[in-house]
Every structure is written in structure tokens, then in C-alpha cells.
Amino acid sequence: MDQSVNESEVLGGRSVWRRVLTGLAFGIAVLAGVLVVADVRAVLPILARFPWPLVPLVLTLTTGNYLLRFLKWELFLRWVGVRHLPRTTSLSIFLAGFAMSITPGKVGEWIKALLVAKLARVPMAPIVPVVAIERLTDGIAMLVLGLASAVLGTGWGWQPLVLLGVLVLVGLWLVQQERVVIPLLRLAERVPFARKRTDAIMTVYEAARELLAWRRLLLVSGMSIVSWSLECAALFFILVGFGLSPDGQLAAVATFALSAASIAGALSLLPGGLGAAEASIAGLLIVLRPGIGAAVAAAATVAIRLGTLWFGVLVGVIALIWLERTALAAPERRSLVAE
């Protein structure tokens, strides 16, 4: 890939921080919209009554999700041959991606591949599928959790998830069919934009195919299911904190609402799923749990998004700042470029 991206443009300059601030402003507008639609005068007293001792529990569950996903990230890097990146640097790169989660389509998360390539001094092409497949396995986890909670608890909403699951399985199967994929990639040589990048495209495909080997895919998807179930548990405890009965049906509703909303947010390609995820969580809570009014649903939505998405953005910003002042501060790191 062309070595034409300067560090100040990619990480330390105005571009990245402008994206973060834009996403932050959009997020504030979305949260404000949720409060307005549900009636601020009804929602704020409910939020004020939330038991503060539950806040550390929610953040601990979210942190557990991040740690398990970091272990998955480390596995991916090992599988593509990145073995000498310091653990603290790897963790900082992984967490920095959270700051980019509020960029449109989460495209900012590709900075993780750029950072790994530069700081580990390896080609960027094999790292690119790591970022994509990391997010893919998160999506697979949400599909499994959504289906399980729908079948075992809510009894509703499983049909579109089954269809989406079938499409994902077909796509995964196709990736493994070299006889189909490689001729298609060869056709890219006729496209001017891709002609000079044929070798890089083939490297990306080979790395993706290796990462998506079924045994590896089952392992990392299982890790994702466990990690994302922690955030579903966080929503469950938030609902309990707002006075709902802590039963199995509520656990199923919380799991389905967060899983389906995460998928809707990802498919929307909106920054952080903003708007789509909030509307889905609140709407599903109202539909699936009789007795949850609009005010309680809105309060729970605001609480879970603050305790997951926005907590992650805060952690990501801290990680970005740390990277700028340590790993990227040395003179030899001044020209962060794509390989």
C-alpha cells in the first residue's frame, strides 16, 4: 500500500480528534433526543433514583468484556505473525479503537491496523483482516446471544436473526473457497485502482482465510459470546436497578434488546450505531417487557450507553493520548505511514 499517510494526519493531528469530537456531539444530540422523546421531566427523576452501588458493577462487567476481547485481539495478532509487540502497546492500540467507534461505519478503527504495522514494524496487509474479523466475531456473538434469548426467553424476533445468520455462514463458507475467490480477485487486476495493489489484496485474502479457519473461528466466537454476555448482564442489572423484577424473562429481554440493537447499530453504519441502537434498545424493552414504560426504557437506554459505548470512548481517548506521548513520541515514529 502507498506510504503516504503522515502521523499528524492519521493520529496526532486534527483529523482524528475532529472525528471524535464530531461523534461526541452527535452522541450528545442522540441522548438528548432520547430524553426529549420520552419526556425529560419523567426520565430525569428515574435516573436520579438509580442505585449508585450498581455503577461499579456495570463498569466492571463492561471492563470484563474489553479484557476478553483484548485476549481475542492478541490471538489474532499471534496468528498473523505479530509476536514481538509489547503487551502494553498492544493493549493501548486495542483500546484506542474504542475512541474511533463513534466514527461513521467505525472506519476509524482501521487506525489499529496502521498502528500495529508501524509499531511492530510489519507489513500492514496481514493486519487489515484482523480488524475486520475481530468485529465480525463480535457480530456473530450478538447473533448467537440474540437467537438464544429469543428462542429461550422472548419467543419473538428470531426469524430475521436466523436469516442474517445464514447469510453470515454462507459468506464464511465462500471465503474458504479459493477456487471461487482467487479468480475473482484476479479480475481486480483489470481495475486501475487495484492493479498496483494486487499483491496486497492477495495477502489480505490469505490472512483472512487463515483467520477464519473453522477451529479458530469457533474459539474466538466463543470468547466473544462470553465477553458480550457481560454487557447484556450489565443491562439486566440496570433494569433491576430501575425496579424491575430480576427473573429469567428479564435476563432474556435484556440480552435480546442489547444484541439486536447492537446488530441494528452496526448495520446502520452510523457512528457507534448512534440513534439506531438507542431507538432499538428502548423500543424492544417496551415491546418485550410489559410494564416498562417509555420513561424507564429511555432511562435504561441512557444508562447502558453511558456504561458501555461512552465509557469505552473515554478509555479509548485516554489510550490515544498515551500512545501519542509514549510509543509514538520517539523521533523514529514521527512518520506513521501505511505499509
Coordinates of C-alpha atoms in Angstrom, one line a residue:
M1 CA 0.0 0.0 0.0
D2 CA 1.2 3.5 -0.7
Q3 CA 3.3 5.1 2.1
S4 CA 1.6 8.4 2.0
V5 CA -0.2 8.9 5.3
N6 CA 1.5 11.2 7.8
E7 CA 1.2 10.6 11.5
S8 CA -0.1 14.1 12.2
E9 CA -2.9 13.5 9.7
V10 CA -3.7 10.0 11.0
L11 CA -3.3 10.1 14.7
G12 CA -1.9 13.1 16.3
G13 CA -3.4 15.8 14.1
R14 CA -6.7 17.4 13.8
S15 CA -8.3 14.8 11.6
V16 CA -8.7 12.1 14.2
W17 CA -9.7 14.4 17.0
R18 CA -12.2 16.2 14.7
R19 CA -13.9 12.8 14.1
V20 CA -14.0 12.0 17.8
L21 CA -15.5 15.4 18.6
T22 CA -18.0 15.2 15.8
G23 CA -19.1 11.8 17.1
L24 CA -19.3 13.1 20.6
A25 CA -21.5 16.0 19.5
F26 CA -23.7 13.5 17.6
G27 CA -23.9 11.3 20.6
I28 CA -25.0 14.1 22.9
A29 CA -27.7 15.0 20.4
V30 CA -28.9 11.4 20.3
L31 CA -29.0 11.1 24.1
A32 CA -30.8 14.4 24.3
G33 CA -33.3 13.2 21.7
V34 CA -34.0 10.1 23.7
L35 CA -34.7 12.2 26.8
V36 CA -37.0 14.6 24.9
V37 CA -39.0 11.8 23.2
A38 CA -39.6 10.0 26.4
D39 CA -40.3 13.3 28.3
V40 CA -37.3 14.7 30.2
R41 CA -39.5 15.5 33.2
A42 CA -40.4 11.8 33.6
V43 CA -36.9 10.4 32.8
L44 CA -34.7 12.5 34.9
P45 CA -36.3 11.6 38.3
I46 CA -36.0 7.9 37.3
L47 CA -32.3 8.4 36.5
A48 CA -31.8 10.2 39.8
R49 CA -33.2 7.2 41.7
F50 CA -30.8 4.7 40.2
P51 CA -28.8 3.0 42.9
W52 CA -25.2 4.2 42.6
P53 CA -23.7 1.0 44.1
L54 CA -24.6 -0.7 40.8
V55 CA -22.5 1.7 38.7
P56 CA -19.2 -0.1 39.6
L57 CA -20.8 -3.4 38.8
V58 CA -21.9 -2.2 35.4
L59 CA -18.4 -0.7 34.6
T60 CA -16.8 -3.9 35.9
L61 CA -18.9 -6.0 33.5
T62 CA -18.0 -3.7 30.6
T63 CA -14.3 -3.9 31.5
G64 CA -14.5 -7.7 31.6
N65 CA -15.9 -7.5 28.1
Y66 CA -13.0 -5.4 27.0
L67 CA -10.4 -7.7 28.6
L68 CA -11.8 -10.8 27.0
R69 CA -11.9 -9.1 23.6
F70 CA -8.3 -8.0 24.1
L71 CA -7.3 -11.6 24.6
K72 CA -9.0 -12.3 21.3
W73 CA -7.1 -9.4 19.7
E74 CA -3.8 -10.9 21.0
L75 CA -4.7 -14.3 19.5
F76 CA -5.4 -12.7 16.1
L77 CA -2.1 -10.9 16.1
R78 CA -0.2 -14.0 17.0
W79 CA -2.0 -15.9 14.2
V80 CA -0.8 -13.3 11.6
G81 CA 2.8 -13.4 13.0
V82 CA 2.9 -10.3 15.2
R83 CA 4.7 -11.7 18.3
H84 CA 7.0 -9.0 19.4
L85 CA 4.7 -6.1 20.1
P86 CA 4.9 -5.1 23.7
R87 CA 1.7 -6.1 25.6
T88 CA 1.1 -2.6 26.9
T89 CA 1.4 -1.1 23.4
S90 CA -0.9 -3.8 22.0
L91 CA -3.5 -3.1 24.7
S92 CA -3.2 0.7 24.1
I93 CA -3.8 0.2 20.3
F94 CA -6.7 -2.1 21.0
L95 CA -8.3 0.4 23.4
A96 CA -7.6 3.3 21.1
G97 CA -10.0 1.7 18.7
F98 CA -12.9 2.5 21.1
A99 CA -12.3 6.2 20.6
M100 CA -12.8 5.6 16.9
S101 CA -16.0 3.6 17.4
I102 CA -18.1 6.7 17.0
T103 CA -16.8 7.4 13.5
P104 CA -19.1 6.6 10.6
G105 CA -19.1 2.9 10.0
K106 CA -16.4 2.6 12.6
V107 CA -13.9 3.3 9.8
G108 CA -11.6 5.0 12.3
E109 CA -10.9 1.6 13.9
W110 CA -8.6 0.9 10.9
I111 CA -6.1 3.0 12.7
K112 CA -5.4 -0.1 14.8
A113 CA -4.0 -1.9 11.8
L114 CA -1.9 1.2 10.9
L115 CA -0.5 1.4 14.4
V116 CA 0.3 -2.3 14.7
A117 CA 2.1 -2.2 11.3
K118 CA 4.2 0.8 12.3
L119 CA 5.0 -0.1 15.9
A120 CA 5.6 -3.8 15.3
R121 CA 7.5 -3.0 12.1
V122 CA 5.5 -5.5 10.0
P123 CA 3.6 -5.1 6.7
M124 CA 0.1 -3.7 7.1
A125 CA -1.8 -6.0 4.7
P126 CA -2.0 -9.1 7.0
I127 CA -3.2 -6.8 9.9
V128 CA -6.1 -5.4 7.9
P129 CA -8.3 -8.5 8.2
V130 CA -7.6 -8.7 11.9
V131 CA -9.6 -5.6 12.5
A132 CA -12.5 -6.7 10.2
I133 CA -12.7 -10.2 11.6
E134 CA -12.5 -9.0 15.2
R135 CA -15.7 -7.0 14.5
L136 CA -17.2 -9.9 12.6
T137 CA -16.8 -12.3 15.5
D138 CA -18.4 -9.7 17.8
G139 CA -21.3 -9.7 15.4
I140 CA -21.5 -13.5 15.4
A141 CA -21.6 -13.4 19.2
M142 CA -24.5 -10.9 19.2
L143 CA -26.4 -13.1 16.7
V144 CA -25.9 -16.1 18.9
L145 CA -27.0 -14.3 22.0
G146 CA -29.9 -12.7 20.3
L147 CA -31.1 -16.1 18.9
A148 CA -30.6 -17.9 22.2
S149 CA -32.5 -15.2 24.2
A150 CA -35.3 -15.1 21.5
V151 CA -35.8 -18.9 21.5
L152 CA -35.4 -19.5 25.2
G153 CA -37.0 -16.3 26.6
T154 CA -38.8 -13.7 24.5
G155 CA -40.2 -16.1 21.8
W156 CA -40.1 -13.2 19.4
G157 CA -37.8 -11.7 16.8
W158 CA -35.7 -14.8 16.0
Q159 CA -36.7 -15.0 12.3
P160 CA -34.6 -12.1 10.9
L161 CA -31.6 -13.2 13.1
V162 CA -31.8 -16.7 11.5
L163 CA -31.8 -15.2 8.1
L164 CA -28.8 -13.0 8.9
G165 CA -27.0 -16.0 10.5
V166 CA -27.5 -18.0 7.3
L167 CA -26.1 -15.1 5.2
V168 CA -23.0 -14.9 7.5
L169 CA -22.4 -18.7 7.3
V170 CA -22.7 -18.6 3.5
G171 CA -20.2 -15.7 3.4
L172 CA -17.8 -17.6 5.7
W173 CA -18.0 -20.7 3.6
L174 CA -17.3 -18.7 0.4
V175 CA -14.2 -17.1 1.9
Q176 CA -12.7 -20.6 2.3
Q177 CA -13.4 -21.5 -1.4
E178 CA -10.1 -20.5 -3.0
R179 CA -11.3 -21.8 -6.4
V180 CA -14.1 -19.2 -6.4
V181 CA -12.4 -16.3 -4.6
I182 CA -9.0 -16.2 -6.3
P183 CA -10.3 -15.9 -9.9
L184 CA -12.5 -13.0 -8.7
L185 CA -9.5 -11.3 -7.1
R186 CA -7.5 -11.8 -10.3
L187 CA -10.2 -9.8 -12.1
A188 CA -9.3 -6.9 -9.8
E189 CA -6.1 -6.6 -11.8
R190 CA -8.1 -5.0 -14.6
V191 CA -9.3 -2.2 -12.3
P192 CA -6.8 0.7 -12.3
F193 CA -7.2 1.4 -8.6
A194 CA -6.5 -2.2 -7.6
R195 CA -3.9 -3.0 -10.3
K196 CA -1.0 -1.7 -8.2
R197 CA -2.3 -3.3 -5.1
T198 CA -2.8 -6.9 -6.3
D199 CA -0.2 -8.4 -4.1
A200 CA -1.6 -6.6 -1.0
I201 CA -5.1 -7.7 -1.8
M202 CA -4.0 -11.3 -2.1
T203 CA -2.1 -11.1 1.2
V204 CA -5.2 -9.7 2.9
Y205 CA -7.3 -12.5 1.5
E206 CA -4.8 -15.2 2.5
A207 CA -4.6 -13.8 6.0
A208 CA -8.4 -13.6 6.3
R209 CA -8.8 -17.2 5.1
E210 CA -6.3 -18.4 7.8
L211 CA -8.0 -16.4 10.5
L212 CA -11.4 -17.7 9.5
A213 CA -10.4 -21.4 9.7
W214 CA -13.3 -23.1 11.4
R215 CA -11.5 -24.1 14.6
R216 CA -10.1 -20.7 15.1
L217 CA -13.4 -19.1 14.3
L218 CA -15.2 -21.3 16.8
L219 CA -12.7 -20.4 19.5
V220 CA -12.8 -16.6 19.1
S221 CA -16.5 -16.5 18.5
G222 CA -17.0 -18.4 21.8
M223 CA -14.8 -15.9 23.5
S224 CA -16.9 -13.1 22.0
I225 CA -20.1 -14.7 23.2
V226 CA -18.8 -14.8 26.8
S227 CA -17.5 -11.2 26.6
W228 CA -20.7 -9.7 25.1
S229 CA -22.9 -11.6 27.6
L230 CA -21.2 -9.5 30.2
E231 CA -22.6 -6.3 28.7
C232 CA -26.0 -8.0 28.4
A233 CA -25.8 -8.7 32.1
A234 CA -25.0 -5.0 32.7
L235 CA -28.3 -4.1 31.0
F236 CA -30.0 -6.7 33.2
F237 CA -28.7 -5.1 36.4
I238 CA -29.5 -1.6 35.2
L239 CA -33.1 -2.7 34.7
V240 CA -33.1 -4.3 38.1
G241 CA -31.8 -1.0 39.5
F242 CA -34.8 0.7 38.0
G243 CA -37.1 -1.5 40.0
L244 CA -37.8 -4.4 37.6
S245 CA -38.1 -8.0 39.0
P246 CA -34.8 -9.9 38.5
D247 CA -36.1 -13.0 36.8
G248 CA -35.1 -15.1 33.8
Q249 CA -37.5 -13.4 31.5
L250 CA -35.9 -10.0 32.2
A251 CA -32.5 -11.5 31.5
A252 CA -33.7 -12.8 28.1
V253 CA -35.3 -9.4 27.3
A254 CA -32.1 -7.5 28.3
T255 CA -29.9 -9.9 26.2
F256 CA -32.2 -9.8 23.2
A257 CA -32.6 -6.0 23.3
L258 CA -28.8 -5.3 23.6
S259 CA -27.9 -7.9 21.0
A260 CA -30.5 -6.9 18.4
A261 CA -29.8 -3.2 19.0
S262 CA -26.0 -3.8 18.5
I263 CA -26.7 -5.5 15.2
A264 CA -29.0 -2.8 14.1
G265 CA -26.5 -0.1 15.0
A266 CA -23.7 -1.9 13.1
L267 CA -25.8 -2.4 10.0
S268 CA -26.8 1.3 10.1
L269 CA -23.1 2.3 9.7
L270 CA -23.9 5.3 11.9
P271 CA -21.1 6.4 14.2
G272 CA -21.2 4.0 17.1
G273 CA -24.7 2.9 15.9
L274 CA -25.9 6.2 17.4
G275 CA -29.6 6.6 17.1
A276 CA -30.3 3.2 15.7
A277 CA -29.0 1.4 18.8
E278 CA -30.7 3.7 21.2
A279 CA -34.1 3.5 19.4
S280 CA -33.8 -0.3 19.2
I281 CA -33.0 -0.8 22.9
A282 CA -35.8 1.5 24.1
G283 CA -38.3 0.1 21.7
L284 CA -37.5 -3.5 22.3
L285 CA -37.7 -3.0 26.1
I286 CA -41.1 -1.5 25.8
V287 CA -42.4 -4.2 23.4
L288 CA -40.9 -7.3 25.2
R289 CA -41.4 -6.4 28.8
P290 CA -45.0 -5.4 29.8
G291 CA -44.9 -2.7 32.4
I292 CA -41.8 -1.0 31.1
G293 CA -42.9 2.5 30.2
A294 CA -41.2 4.9 27.8
A295 CA -39.6 6.8 30.7
V296 CA -38.0 3.7 32.3
A297 CA -36.9 2.3 28.9
A298 CA -35.3 5.7 28.0
A299 CA -33.5 5.8 31.4
A300 CA -32.2 2.3 30.9
T301 CA -31.1 3.1 27.4
V302 CA -29.2 6.2 28.5
A303 CA -27.6 4.3 31.4
I304 CA -26.4 1.3 29.3
R305 CA -25.0 3.5 26.6
L306 CA -23.1 5.6 29.1
G307 CA -21.8 2.5 30.8
T308 CA -20.7 0.8 27.6
L309 CA -20.2 2.9 24.5
W310 CA -19.3 6.2 26.1
F311 CA -17.2 4.5 28.9
G312 CA -15.3 2.8 26.0
V313 CA -14.9 6.1 24.1
L314 CA -13.4 7.7 27.3
V315 CA -11.0 4.8 27.7
G316 CA -10.1 5.0 24.0
V317 CA -9.3 8.7 24.2
I318 CA -7.0 8.1 27.2
A319 CA -5.3 5.3 25.2
L320 CA -4.8 7.5 22.2
I321 CA -3.2 10.2 24.3
W322 CA -0.9 7.7 26.0
L323 CA 0.2 6.3 22.6
E324 CA 0.9 9.8 21.4
R325 CA 3.1 10.6 24.4
T326 CA 4.9 7.3 24.6
A327 CA 5.1 4.7 21.8
L328 CA 4.7 7.4 19.1
A329 CA 6.7 10.1 20.7
A330 CA 10.2 8.9 19.6
P331 CA 11.7 10.7 16.6
E332 CA 11.7 7.5 14.5
R333 CA 7.9 7.3 14.9
R334 CA 7.2 10.7 13.5
S335 CA 6.1 9.4 10.1
L336 CA 3.3 7.0 10.8
V337 CA 2.6 5.5 7.4
A338 CA 0.7 2.6 5.9
E339 CA 3.0 -0.1 4.6

